[in-house]
C-alpha cells in the first residue's frame, strides 16, 4: 500500500519535471503518450487497482483520480502556453522583414541574339511595306542554282562550296536567294519581300567565316524598278539599322549570275572618318551583294522582263550584328555561351 502511494508521488513529480523540460508541441505529445496515454504510466498504475483490497482501493482511488485530474490540467496549461508561443513567433515573422536582405536574382530567359536582330530587320522592312516570307533550308539544286541563272558546270558554283545531301539533287541551301524563285513562282508582281534564314557552306571557319550563317534576302519586282530604287532602299535601311542618318553608301561592280548589273554595296565606316582597323583603312565597310534581277531569272519564273524589272540584295546577318554590337568572332553566335548571349 505504502509502495503504491510512493509510486503515485514519484509519478506526479516526474510528470511535472518532464513538462518543465518540454519546449515544443511535439515533445509535449511524447510526454502525454508516456504518462497519460492508454498504455502510459498512469494507466499501468490504475490497472494495479484491481489487485487491491476494498480498504486499499478506498484510500488509493481518490489519490489516483486526483493525480489524473491534476496531470491533465497541467498538460492543458502547458499546451496552451506552447500554442501561444508558436502564434507569437509566426506573428513576429510576418510583422518584421529585412528590406536589405539579399534575394537571389531569378534567372530570366531571353531571346537569342539571332531573334533580336532578325526581328529588328523585319520591323524596319515591315514599316516600309514589305512582306516577310520564309524558304526551305533543304533545297533542290534547281532553286538554289539553275533557276538563279547558275547552270550545272557554271564556275559560279565554286563561289559557294555546297553541302550536298545523299538524296540526289538535294542540298543545304547556300544562299537565301532561293526565296526569290519560290516567291515569284507563287506571287505575281508587284512583289516586295524580305526573307531571313540559315544558309550553309562547306567552308573552313575563322573569326569572320562560318559553315552555317544567316542571310537576309530582299526582292522587289514591279514596273520601272531601277538601280536608284535599290540604292535608296539600302541606304535608308542601313541608316535605320545603325541608327545613323549620316551613313553613306557606295556601289562597286560585283558579279552574281542572277543579277545584271551586279553590285557590291559598302557603307561608310561607322567607327572612323579617316581609316581604322575595322574598315581596313579604307573608310568603307562591305555589306551587301545586290543588283537588278537578271531577265533570265524573271523568265524562269514566268515574269515578262519587258514589262517588269526588279532589284534584289543579300547580306550576312552575323556580319551586320558583329558591326552593330562590336562582336569579334562569328562563331560566338551558335557557341551557346550563356555569358555571351546574356549580354543581348
Ligand atoms: C550571296 O550569297 C548572294 N546570294 C547575295 C545576293 C543576293 C546578291 C541578291 C545579289 C542579289 P555572297 O556569297 O557574297 O552572296 O554572300 C552574301 C553575304 O553573306 C556576304 O556579304 C557576307 O556578309 C555573308 N557571308 C558569305 N560567306 C560567309 C561565311 N562563310 N560566313 C559568314 N558570312 C558569310
mmCIF file of C-alpha atoms and ligand atoms in Angstrom:
data_model
loop_
_atom_site.group_PDB
_atom_site.id
_atom_site.type_symbol
_atom_site.label_atom_id
_atom_site.label_comp_id
_atom_site.label_asym_id
_atom_site.label_seq_id
_atom_site.Cartn_x
_atom_site.Cartn_y
_atom_site.Cartn_z
ATOM 1 C CA UNK A 1 0.000 0.000 0.000
ATOM 2 C CA UNK A 2 2.721 2.417 1.004
ATOM 3 C CA UNK A 3 4.569 1.335 -2.155
ATOM 4 C CA UNK A 4 1.641 2.376 -4.307
ATOM 5 C CA UNK A 5 1.389 5.724 -2.543
ATOM 6 C CA UNK A 6 5.099 6.216 -3.122
ATOM 7 C CA UNK A 7 4.715 5.261 -6.833
ATOM 8 C CA UNK A 8 1.886 7.816 -7.253
ATOM 9 C CA UNK A 9 4.029 10.560 -5.643
ATOM 10 C CA UNK A 10 7.034 9.684 -7.825
ATOM 11 C CA UNK A 11 4.891 9.674 -10.983
ATOM 12 C CA UNK A 12 3.493 13.111 -10.128
ATOM 13 C CA UNK A 13 6.947 14.642 -9.638
ATOM 14 C CA UNK A 14 8.463 13.021 -12.730
ATOM 15 C CA UNK A 15 5.467 14.179 -14.823
ATOM 16 C CA UNK A 16 5.887 17.766 -13.555
ATOM 17 C CA UNK A 17 9.619 17.610 -14.249
ATOM 18 C CA UNK A 18 9.052 16.261 -17.793
ATOM 19 C CA UNK A 19 6.545 19.046 -18.509
ATOM 20 C CA UNK A 20 9.072 21.667 -17.394
ATOM 21 C CA UNK A 21 11.622 20.375 -19.880
ATOM 22 C CA UNK A 22 9.235 20.349 -22.836
ATOM 23 C CA UNK A 23 9.890 23.112 -25.415
ATOM 24 C CA UNK A 24 7.699 22.175 -28.372
ATOM 25 C CA UNK A 25 4.247 20.772 -29.023
ATOM 26 C CA UNK A 26 5.836 17.671 -30.494
ATOM 27 C CA UNK A 27 7.807 16.988 -27.289
ATOM 28 C CA UNK A 28 4.645 17.625 -25.258
ATOM 29 C CA UNK A 29 2.836 14.965 -27.262
ATOM 30 C CA UNK A 30 5.595 12.443 -26.432
ATOM 31 C CA UNK A 31 5.206 13.251 -22.719
ATOM 32 C CA UNK A 32 1.421 12.863 -22.952
ATOM 33 C CA UNK A 33 1.727 9.428 -24.567
ATOM 34 C CA UNK A 34 4.313 8.278 -21.991
ATOM 35 C CA UNK A 35 2.321 9.445 -18.914
ATOM 36 C CA UNK A 36 -1.313 9.875 -19.836
ATOM 37 C CA UNK A 37 -1.654 7.621 -22.912
ATOM 38 C CA UNK A 38 -3.663 4.385 -22.958
ATOM 39 C CA UNK A 39 -0.506 2.423 -22.323
ATOM 40 C CA UNK A 40 1.159 5.172 -20.318
ATOM 41 C CA UNK A 41 2.461 5.077 -16.760
ATOM 42 C CA UNK A 42 -0.789 6.365 -15.167
ATOM 43 C CA UNK A 43 -2.849 3.723 -16.956
ATOM 44 C CA UNK A 44 -0.484 0.963 -15.822
ATOM 45 C CA UNK A 45 -0.751 2.085 -12.134
ATOM 46 C CA UNK A 46 -4.546 2.212 -12.460
ATOM 47 C CA UNK A 47 -4.600 -1.325 -13.769
ATOM 48 C CA UNK A 48 -2.926 -2.454 -10.497
ATOM 49 C CA UNK A 49 -6.007 -1.267 -8.524
ATOM 50 C CA UNK A 50 -7.880 -4.467 -9.272
ATOM 51 C CA UNK A 51 -5.417 -6.417 -7.092
ATOM 52 C CA UNK A 52 -6.030 -4.201 -4.021
ATOM 53 C CA UNK A 53 -8.380 -4.861 -1.146
ATOM 54 C CA UNK A 54 -11.519 -2.751 -0.774
ATOM 55 C CA UNK A 55 -9.908 -0.714 2.026
ATOM 56 C CA UNK A 56 -6.848 -0.058 -0.052
ATOM 57 C CA UNK A 57 -8.977 0.836 -3.069
ATOM 58 C CA UNK A 58 -10.829 3.425 -0.943
ATOM 59 C CA UNK A 59 -7.529 5.034 0.030
ATOM 60 C CA UNK A 60 -5.676 4.890 -3.301
ATOM 61 C CA UNK A 61 -8.630 5.538 -5.652
ATOM 62 C CA UNK A 62 -9.009 9.238 -4.781
ATOM 63 C CA UNK A 63 -5.221 9.704 -4.891
ATOM 64 C CA UNK A 64 -5.072 8.329 -8.402
ATOM 65 C CA UNK A 65 -8.104 10.327 -9.549
ATOM 66 C CA UNK A 66 -6.570 13.474 -8.174
ATOM 67 C CA UNK A 67 -3.269 12.700 -9.946
ATOM 68 C CA UNK A 68 -5.114 12.120 -13.237
ATOM 69 C CA UNK A 69 -7.042 15.401 -12.995
ATOM 70 C CA UNK A 70 -4.027 17.469 -11.963
ATOM 71 C CA UNK A 71 -1.861 15.913 -14.705
ATOM 72 C CA UNK A 72 -4.481 16.693 -17.344
ATOM 73 C CA UNK A 73 -4.834 20.258 -16.116
ATOM 74 C CA UNK A 74 -1.067 20.783 -16.079
ATOM 75 C CA UNK A 75 -0.859 19.246 -19.560
ATOM 76 C CA UNK A 76 -3.562 21.604 -20.912
ATOM 77 C CA UNK A 77 -1.908 24.665 -19.359
ATOM 78 C CA UNK A 78 1.416 23.716 -20.941
ATOM 79 C CA UNK A 79 -0.210 23.024 -24.305
ATOM 80 C CA UNK A 80 -1.962 26.411 -24.315
ATOM 81 C CA UNK A 81 1.332 28.150 -23.410
ATOM 82 C CA UNK A 82 3.217 26.439 -26.254
ATOM 83 C CA UNK A 83 0.469 27.219 -28.792
ATOM 84 C CA UNK A 84 0.509 30.852 -27.731
ATOM 85 C CA UNK A 85 4.306 30.909 -28.097
ATOM 86 C CA UNK A 86 4.016 29.489 -31.658
ATOM 87 C CA UNK A 87 1.389 32.054 -32.627
ATOM 88 C CA UNK A 88 3.592 34.884 -31.415
ATOM 89 C CA UNK A 89 6.603 33.582 -33.331
ATOM 90 C CA UNK A 90 4.549 33.401 -36.557
ATOM 91 C CA UNK A 91 3.280 36.920 -35.964
ATOM 92 C CA UNK A 92 6.805 38.187 -35.429
ATOM 93 C CA UNK A 93 7.936 36.678 -38.748
ATOM 94 C CA UNK A 94 5.138 38.475 -40.586
ATOM 95 C CA UNK A 95 5.482 41.823 -38.836
ATOM 96 C CA UNK A 96 9.158 42.410 -39.394
ATOM 97 C CA UNK A 97 11.130 41.827 -42.564
ATOM 98 C CA UNK A 98 14.537 42.968 -43.621
ATOM 99 C CA UNK A 99 14.267 45.123 -46.708
ATOM 100 C CA UNK A 100 18.015 44.933 -47.224
ATOM 101 C CA UNK A 101 18.119 41.119 -47.141
ATOM 102 C CA UNK A 102 19.853 39.507 -50.159
ATOM 103 C CA UNK A 103 17.492 37.982 -52.668
ATOM 104 C CA UNK A 104 18.927 35.831 -55.429
ATOM 105 C CA UNK A 105 18.056 37.272 -58.874
ATOM 106 C CA UNK A 106 15.717 34.844 -60.612
ATOM 107 C CA UNK A 107 17.076 33.515 -63.916
ATOM 108 C CA UNK A 108 15.399 35.410 -66.717
ATOM 109 C CA UNK A 109 15.173 33.766 -70.102
ATOM 110 C CA UNK A 110 15.558 35.946 -73.170
ATOM 111 C CA UNK A 111 15.567 35.954 -76.920
ATOM 112 C CA UNK A 112 18.689 34.771 -78.703
ATOM 113 C CA UNK A 113 20.735 37.467 -80.425
ATOM 114 C CA UNK A 114 19.607 35.986 -83.764
ATOM 115 C CA UNK A 115 15.963 36.547 -82.872
ATOM 116 C CA UNK A 116 16.665 40.112 -81.704
ATOM 117 C CA UNK A 117 18.475 41.177 -84.843
ATOM 118 C CA UNK A 118 16.099 39.399 -87.234
ATOM 119 C CA UNK A 119 13.070 40.979 -85.540
ATOM 120 C CA UNK A 120 14.753 44.371 -85.780
ATOM 121 C CA UNK A 121 15.446 43.936 -89.515
ATOM 122 C CA UNK A 122 11.936 42.648 -90.166
ATOM 123 C CA UNK A 123 10.388 45.603 -88.302
ATOM 124 C CA UNK A 124 12.296 48.069 -90.494
ATOM 125 C CA UNK A 125 11.124 46.402 -93.697
ATOM 126 C CA UNK A 126 7.546 45.867 -92.495
ATOM 127 C CA UNK A 127 7.390 49.619 -91.782
ATOM 128 C CA UNK A 128 8.381 50.178 -95.442
ATOM 129 C CA UNK A 129 5.525 47.943 -96.652
ATOM 130 C CA UNK A 130 7.464 44.716 -97.253
ATOM 131 C CA UNK A 131 6.121 41.220 -96.717
ATOM 132 C CA UNK A 132 8.170 38.724 -94.655
ATOM 133 C CA UNK A 133 8.446 35.270 -96.231
ATOM 134 C CA UNK A 134 10.221 32.036 -95.413
ATOM 135 C CA UNK A 135 12.013 29.468 -97.512
ATOM 136 C CA UNK A 136 13.320 25.906 -97.081
ATOM 137 C CA UNK A 137 16.865 25.206 -95.867
ATOM 138 C CA UNK A 138 16.900 21.797 -97.565
ATOM 139 C CA UNK A 139 16.615 22.768 -101.191
ATOM 140 C CA UNK A 140 16.865 21.327 -104.660
ATOM 141 C CA UNK A 141 19.677 22.275 -106.978
ATOM 142 C CA UNK A 142 17.058 23.916 -109.237
ATOM 143 C CA UNK A 143 16.007 26.606 -106.720
ATOM 144 C CA UNK A 144 19.480 27.175 -105.295
ATOM 145 C CA UNK A 145 21.286 27.306 -108.668
ATOM 146 C CA UNK A 146 19.605 26.593 -112.027
ATOM 147 C CA UNK A 147 16.624 28.946 -111.650
ATOM 148 C CA UNK A 148 19.055 31.605 -110.434
ATOM 149 C CA UNK A 149 20.890 31.500 -113.772
ATOM 150 C CA UNK A 150 23.654 29.225 -112.431
ATOM 151 C CA UNK A 151 23.550 26.135 -114.678
ATOM 152 C CA UNK A 152 25.461 22.938 -113.887
ATOM 153 C CA UNK A 153 29.202 23.293 -114.565
ATOM 154 C CA UNK A 154 28.919 27.096 -114.216
ATOM 155 C CA UNK A 155 32.104 28.300 -112.488
ATOM 156 C CA UNK A 156 29.994 30.459 -110.129
ATOM 157 C CA UNK A 157 29.009 27.263 -108.282
ATOM 158 C CA UNK A 158 32.525 27.131 -106.885
ATOM 159 C CA UNK A 159 31.940 30.505 -105.188
ATOM 160 C CA UNK A 160 29.646 28.755 -102.717
ATOM 161 C CA UNK A 161 31.001 25.330 -101.685
ATOM 162 C CA UNK A 162 27.954 23.199 -101.231
ATOM 163 C CA UNK A 163 26.865 20.564 -98.715
ATOM 164 C CA UNK A 164 25.165 18.012 -100.969
ATOM 165 C CA UNK A 165 22.703 15.569 -99.446
ATOM 166 C CA UNK A 166 22.778 11.854 -100.251
ATOM 167 C CA UNK A 167 19.339 12.301 -101.833
ATOM 168 C CA UNK A 168 20.254 13.113 -105.488
ATOM 169 C CA UNK A 169 19.662 16.742 -106.481
ATOM 170 C CA UNK A 170 19.154 17.942 -102.876
ATOM 171 C CA UNK A 171 21.474 20.258 -100.917
ATOM 172 C CA UNK A 172 21.599 22.550 -97.893
ATOM 173 C CA UNK A 173 20.883 25.962 -99.435
ATOM 174 C CA UNK A 174 23.991 28.087 -99.853
ATOM 175 C CA UNK A 175 22.074 31.376 -100.054
ATOM 176 C CA UNK A 176 18.620 32.773 -99.293
ATOM 177 C CA UNK A 177 18.265 33.720 -102.983
ATOM 178 C CA UNK A 178 16.236 30.507 -103.432
ATOM 179 C CA UNK A 179 13.388 32.513 -101.875
ATOM 180 C CA UNK A 180 13.396 34.860 -104.899
ATOM 181 C CA UNK A 181 12.336 31.967 -107.129
ATOM 182 C CA UNK A 182 9.916 30.402 -104.668
ATOM 183 C CA UNK A 183 8.203 33.786 -104.210
ATOM 184 C CA UNK A 184 7.976 34.697 -107.909
ATOM 185 C CA UNK A 185 6.551 31.254 -108.703
ATOM 186 C CA UNK A 186 3.648 31.898 -106.351
ATOM 187 C CA UNK A 187 3.149 35.659 -106.484
ATOM 188 C CA UNK A 188 2.687 37.951 -109.470
ATOM 189 C CA UNK A 189 4.363 41.399 -109.332
ATOM 190 C CA UNK A 190 4.214 43.818 -107.642
ATOM 191 C CA UNK A 191 6.332 41.928 -105.125
ATOM 192 C CA UNK A 192 8.287 43.375 -102.186
ATOM 193 C CA UNK A 193 9.567 40.704 -99.815
ATOM 194 C CA UNK A 194 12.355 40.003 -97.375
ATOM 195 C CA UNK A 195 13.409 36.646 -96.013
ATOM 196 C CA UNK A 196 15.871 35.866 -93.225
ATOM 197 C CA UNK A 197 17.226 32.390 -92.661
ATOM 198 C CA UNK A 198 20.076 29.952 -92.320
ATOM 199 C CA UNK A 199 22.435 29.062 -95.148
ATOM 200 C CA UNK A 200 25.252 26.503 -95.267
ATOM 201 C CA UNK A 201 28.622 26.479 -96.989
ATOM 202 C CA UNK A 202 31.292 23.812 -96.899
ATOM 203 C CA UNK A 203 33.993 26.236 -95.770
ATOM 204 C CA UNK A 204 36.748 26.351 -93.173
ATOM 205 C CA UNK A 205 35.739 28.613 -90.288
ATOM 206 C CA UNK A 206 37.546 31.595 -88.844
ATOM 207 C CA UNK A 207 36.549 34.719 -86.914
ATOM 208 C CA UNK A 208 34.523 36.078 -89.845
ATOM 209 C CA UNK A 209 33.573 32.907 -91.765
ATOM 210 C CA UNK A 210 31.287 30.127 -90.630
ATOM 211 C CA UNK A 211 29.980 26.990 -92.321
ATOM 212 C CA UNK A 212 26.457 27.924 -91.182
ATOM 213 C CA UNK A 213 25.301 31.530 -91.063
ATOM 214 C CA UNK A 214 22.203 33.632 -91.737
ATOM 215 C CA UNK A 215 21.372 35.859 -94.630
ATOM 216 C CA UNK A 216 18.746 38.479 -95.276
ATOM 217 C CA UNK A 217 17.355 38.448 -98.809
ATOM 218 C CA UNK A 218 15.348 41.292 -100.282
ATOM 219 C CA UNK A 219 13.431 41.189 -103.585
ATOM 220 C CA UNK A 220 11.330 43.892 -105.235
ATOM 221 C CA UNK A 221 9.717 43.351 -108.647
ATOM 222 C CA UNK A 222 7.409 45.863 -110.288
ATOM 223 C CA UNK A 223 7.185 48.073 -113.338
ATOM 224 C CA UNK A 224 10.077 50.567 -113.687
ATOM 225 C CA UNK A 225 12.232 49.346 -110.799
ATOM 226 C CA UNK A 226 15.735 50.734 -111.190
ATOM 227 C CA UNK A 227 19.141 50.901 -109.532
ATOM 228 C CA UNK A 228 18.146 54.144 -107.819
ATOM 229 C CA UNK A 229 15.322 52.276 -106.015
ATOM 230 C CA UNK A 230 17.891 49.728 -104.874
ATOM 231 C CA UNK A 231 20.373 52.339 -103.645
ATOM 232 C CA UNK A 232 17.699 54.450 -101.905
ATOM 233 C CA UNK A 233 16.250 51.380 -100.147
ATOM 234 C CA UNK A 234 19.591 50.029 -98.934
ATOM 235 C CA UNK A 235 20.755 53.422 -97.692
ATOM 236 C CA UNK A 236 17.509 54.018 -95.746
ATOM 237 C CA UNK A 237 17.607 50.504 -94.325
ATOM 238 C CA UNK A 238 21.263 50.707 -93.233
ATOM 239 C CA UNK A 239 20.770 54.168 -91.704
ATOM 240 C CA UNK A 240 17.939 52.752 -89.617
ATOM 241 C CA UNK A 241 19.769 49.567 -88.564
ATOM 242 C CA UNK A 242 22.775 51.515 -87.345
ATOM 243 C CA UNK A 243 20.718 54.483 -86.071
ATOM 244 C CA UNK A 244 22.918 56.862 -88.083
ATOM 245 C CA UNK A 245 21.294 59.267 -90.537
ATOM 246 C CA UNK A 246 24.684 60.362 -91.836
ATOM 247 C CA UNK A 247 25.594 56.861 -93.062
ATOM 248 C CA UNK A 248 26.505 56.926 -96.753
ATOM 249 C CA UNK A 249 26.718 54.044 -99.210
ATOM 250 C CA UNK A 250 28.731 53.411 -102.329
ATOM 251 C CA UNK A 251 28.296 50.825 -105.085
ATOM 252 C CA UNK A 252 31.052 48.874 -106.798
ATOM 253 C CA UNK A 253 30.668 46.385 -109.633
ATOM 254 C CA UNK A 254 30.108 42.841 -108.360
ATOM 255 C CA UNK A 255 29.321 39.530 -110.017
ATOM 256 C CA UNK A 256 26.304 37.404 -109.129
ATOM 257 C CA UNK A 257 24.817 35.369 -112.044
ATOM 258 C CA UNK A 258 21.222 36.178 -111.035
ATOM 259 C CA UNK A 259 21.524 39.974 -111.267
ATOM 260 C CA UNK A 260 22.541 42.296 -114.081
ATOM 261 C CA UNK A 261 24.138 44.660 -113.368
ATOM 262 C CA UNK A 262 25.529 43.183 -110.155
ATOM 263 C CA UNK A 263 26.949 45.449 -107.485
ATOM 264 C CA UNK A 264 28.514 45.279 -104.041
ATOM 265 C CA UNK A 265 27.301 47.926 -101.638
ATOM 266 C CA UNK A 266 29.607 49.342 -98.963
ATOM 267 C CA UNK A 267 28.615 51.583 -96.054
ATOM 268 C CA UNK A 268 30.737 54.470 -94.796
ATOM 269 C CA UNK A 269 32.719 53.264 -91.785
ATOM 270 C CA UNK A 270 30.724 53.542 -88.574
ATOM 271 C CA UNK A 271 33.821 53.879 -86.425
ATOM 272 C CA UNK A 272 36.047 56.435 -88.173
ATOM 273 C CA UNK A 273 36.245 59.085 -90.867
ATOM 274 C CA UNK A 274 39.859 58.598 -91.865
ATOM 275 C CA UNK A 275 40.524 54.856 -91.763
ATOM 276 C CA UNK A 276 40.681 52.320 -88.922
ATOM 277 C CA UNK A 277 41.356 48.607 -88.433
ATOM 278 C CA UNK A 278 37.658 47.692 -88.861
ATOM 279 C CA UNK A 279 37.381 49.311 -92.319
ATOM 280 C CA UNK A 280 40.945 48.197 -93.150
ATOM 281 C CA UNK A 281 41.924 51.885 -93.564
ATOM 282 C CA UNK A 282 39.502 52.319 -96.497
ATOM 283 C CA UNK A 283 36.701 54.206 -94.588
ATOM 284 C CA UNK A 284 34.207 51.806 -96.243
ATOM 285 C CA UNK A 285 32.733 48.518 -94.985
ATOM 286 C CA UNK A 286 31.476 45.827 -97.399
ATOM 287 C CA UNK A 287 27.912 44.886 -96.533
ATOM 288 C CA UNK A 288 25.693 43.723 -99.379
ATOM 289 C CA UNK A 289 25.631 41.793 -102.617
ATOM 290 C CA UNK A 290 22.949 43.285 -104.874
ATOM 291 C CA UNK A 291 21.757 44.114 -108.365
ATOM 292 C CA UNK A 292 18.850 44.251 -110.785
ATOM 293 C CA UNK A 293 17.128 40.883 -111.190
ATOM 294 C CA UNK A 294 18.515 39.128 -114.288
ATOM 295 C CA UNK A 295 15.960 38.793 -117.132
ATOM 296 C CA UNK A 296 16.671 35.031 -117.223
ATOM 297 C CA UNK A 297 15.515 34.739 -113.594
ATOM 298 C CA UNK A 298 12.314 36.656 -114.304
ATOM 299 C CA UNK A 299 11.711 34.475 -117.372
ATOM 300 C CA UNK A 300 12.328 31.234 -115.382
ATOM 301 C CA UNK A 301 9.522 32.345 -113.045
ATOM 302 C CA UNK A 302 7.130 33.271 -115.875
ATOM 303 C CA UNK A 303 7.532 37.044 -115.403
ATOM 304 C CA UNK A 304 7.969 39.107 -118.602
ATOM 305 C CA UNK A 305 11.238 41.109 -118.346
ATOM 306 C CA UNK A 306 9.914 43.554 -120.973
ATOM 307 C CA UNK A 307 7.132 44.532 -118.615
ATOM 308 C CA UNK A 308 8.702 44.100 -115.187
ATOM 309 C CA UNK A 309 12.058 44.731 -113.576
ATOM 310 C CA UNK A 310 13.325 44.216 -110.084
ATOM 311 C CA UNK A 311 16.129 44.569 -107.610
ATOM 312 C CA UNK A 312 17.483 42.104 -105.083
ATOM 313 C CA UNK A 313 20.090 42.136 -102.393
ATOM 314 C CA UNK A 314 21.510 39.689 -99.881
ATOM 315 C CA UNK A 315 23.700 40.140 -96.856
ATOM 316 C CA UNK A 316 25.149 38.242 -93.913
ATOM 317 C CA UNK A 317 23.174 38.954 -90.741
ATOM 318 C CA UNK A 318 26.017 37.918 -88.399
ATOM 319 C CA UNK A 319 28.457 40.319 -90.040
ATOM 320 C CA UNK A 320 25.926 43.141 -89.639
ATOM 321 C CA UNK A 321 25.298 42.222 -85.974
ATOM 322 C CA UNK A 322 29.054 41.994 -85.372
ATOM 323 C CA UNK A 323 29.499 45.573 -86.551
ATOM 324 C CA UNK A 324 26.493 46.807 -84.596
ATOM 325 C CA UNK A 325 27.448 45.150 -81.308
ATOM 326 C CA UNK A 326 31.260 45.010 -81.580
ATOM 327 C CA UNK A 327 31.376 41.176 -81.709
ATOM 328 C CA UNK A 328 34.783 39.945 -82.784
ATOM 329 C CA UNK A 329 34.159 36.256 -83.611
ATOM 330 C CA UNK A 330 31.251 34.953 -85.727
ATOM 331 C CA UNK A 331 31.447 31.503 -84.059
ATOM 332 C CA UNK A 332 30.102 33.007 -80.814
ATOM 333 C CA UNK A 333 26.648 33.192 -82.404
ATOM 334 C CA UNK A 334 25.991 29.489 -82.060
ATOM 335 C CA UNK A 335 28.637 28.645 -79.449
ATOM 336 C CA UNK A 336 25.910 28.567 -76.751
ATOM 337 C CA UNK A 337 27.999 30.523 -74.251
ATOM 338 C CA UNK A 338 25.461 31.976 -71.808
ATOM 339 C CA UNK A 339 27.835 34.700 -70.656
ATOM 340 C CA UNK A 340 27.984 35.920 -74.290
ATOM 341 C CA UNK A 341 24.266 35.527 -75.013
ATOM 342 C CA UNK A 342 23.067 37.195 -71.801
ATOM 343 C CA UNK A 343 24.587 40.492 -72.954
ATOM 344 C CA UNK A 344 21.829 40.949 -75.540
HETATM 345 C C1 LIG B 1 25.227 35.764 -101.887
HETATM 346 O O1 LIG B 1 25.035 34.827 -101.144
HETATM 347 C C2 LIG B 1 24.131 36.319 -102.767
HETATM 348 N N1 LIG B 1 23.013 35.435 -102.710
HETATM 349 C C3 LIG B 1 23.763 37.718 -102.335
HETATM 350 C C4 LIG B 1 22.901 38.414 -103.343
HETATM 351 C C5 LIG B 1 21.526 38.392 -103.207
HETATM 352 C C6 LIG B 1 23.470 39.072 -104.420
HETATM 353 C C7 LIG B 1 20.721 39.018 -104.140
HETATM 354 C C8 LIG B 1 22.677 39.718 -105.355
HETATM 355 C C9 LIG B 1 21.320 39.673 -105.190
HETATM 356 P P1 LIG B 1 27.645 36.208 -101.055
HETATM 357 O O2 LIG B 1 28.171 34.867 -101.303
HETATM 358 O O3 LIG B 1 28.567 37.346 -101.243
HETATM 359 O O4 LIG B 1 26.329 36.496 -101.834
HETATM 360 O O5 LIG B 1 27.110 36.252 -99.543
HETATM 361 C C10 LIG B 1 26.358 37.336 -99.058
HETATM 362 C C11 LIG B 1 26.853 37.756 -97.682
HETATM 363 O O6 LIG B 1 26.882 36.616 -96.815
HETATM 364 C C12 LIG B 1 28.277 38.284 -97.643
HETATM 365 O O7 LIG B 1 28.275 39.635 -97.951
HETATM 366 C C13 LIG B 1 28.673 38.035 -96.221
HETATM 367 O O8 LIG B 1 28.167 39.062 -95.381
HETATM 368 C C14 LIG B 1 27.926 36.784 -95.877
HETATM 369 N N2 LIG B 1 28.812 35.611 -95.943
HETATM 370 C C15 LIG B 1 29.303 34.968 -97.017
HETATM 371 N N3 LIG B 1 30.034 33.896 -96.666
HETATM 372 C C16 LIG B 1 30.020 33.854 -95.312
HETATM 373 C C17 LIG B 1 30.583 32.987 -94.332
HETATM 374 N N4 LIG B 1 31.276 31.895 -94.660
HETATM 375 N N5 LIG B 1 30.344 33.241 -93.022
HETATM 376 C C18 LIG B 1 29.602 34.315 -92.679
HETATM 377 N N6 LIG B 1 29.041 35.168 -93.544
HETATM 378 C C19 LIG B 1 29.239 34.953 -94.847
#
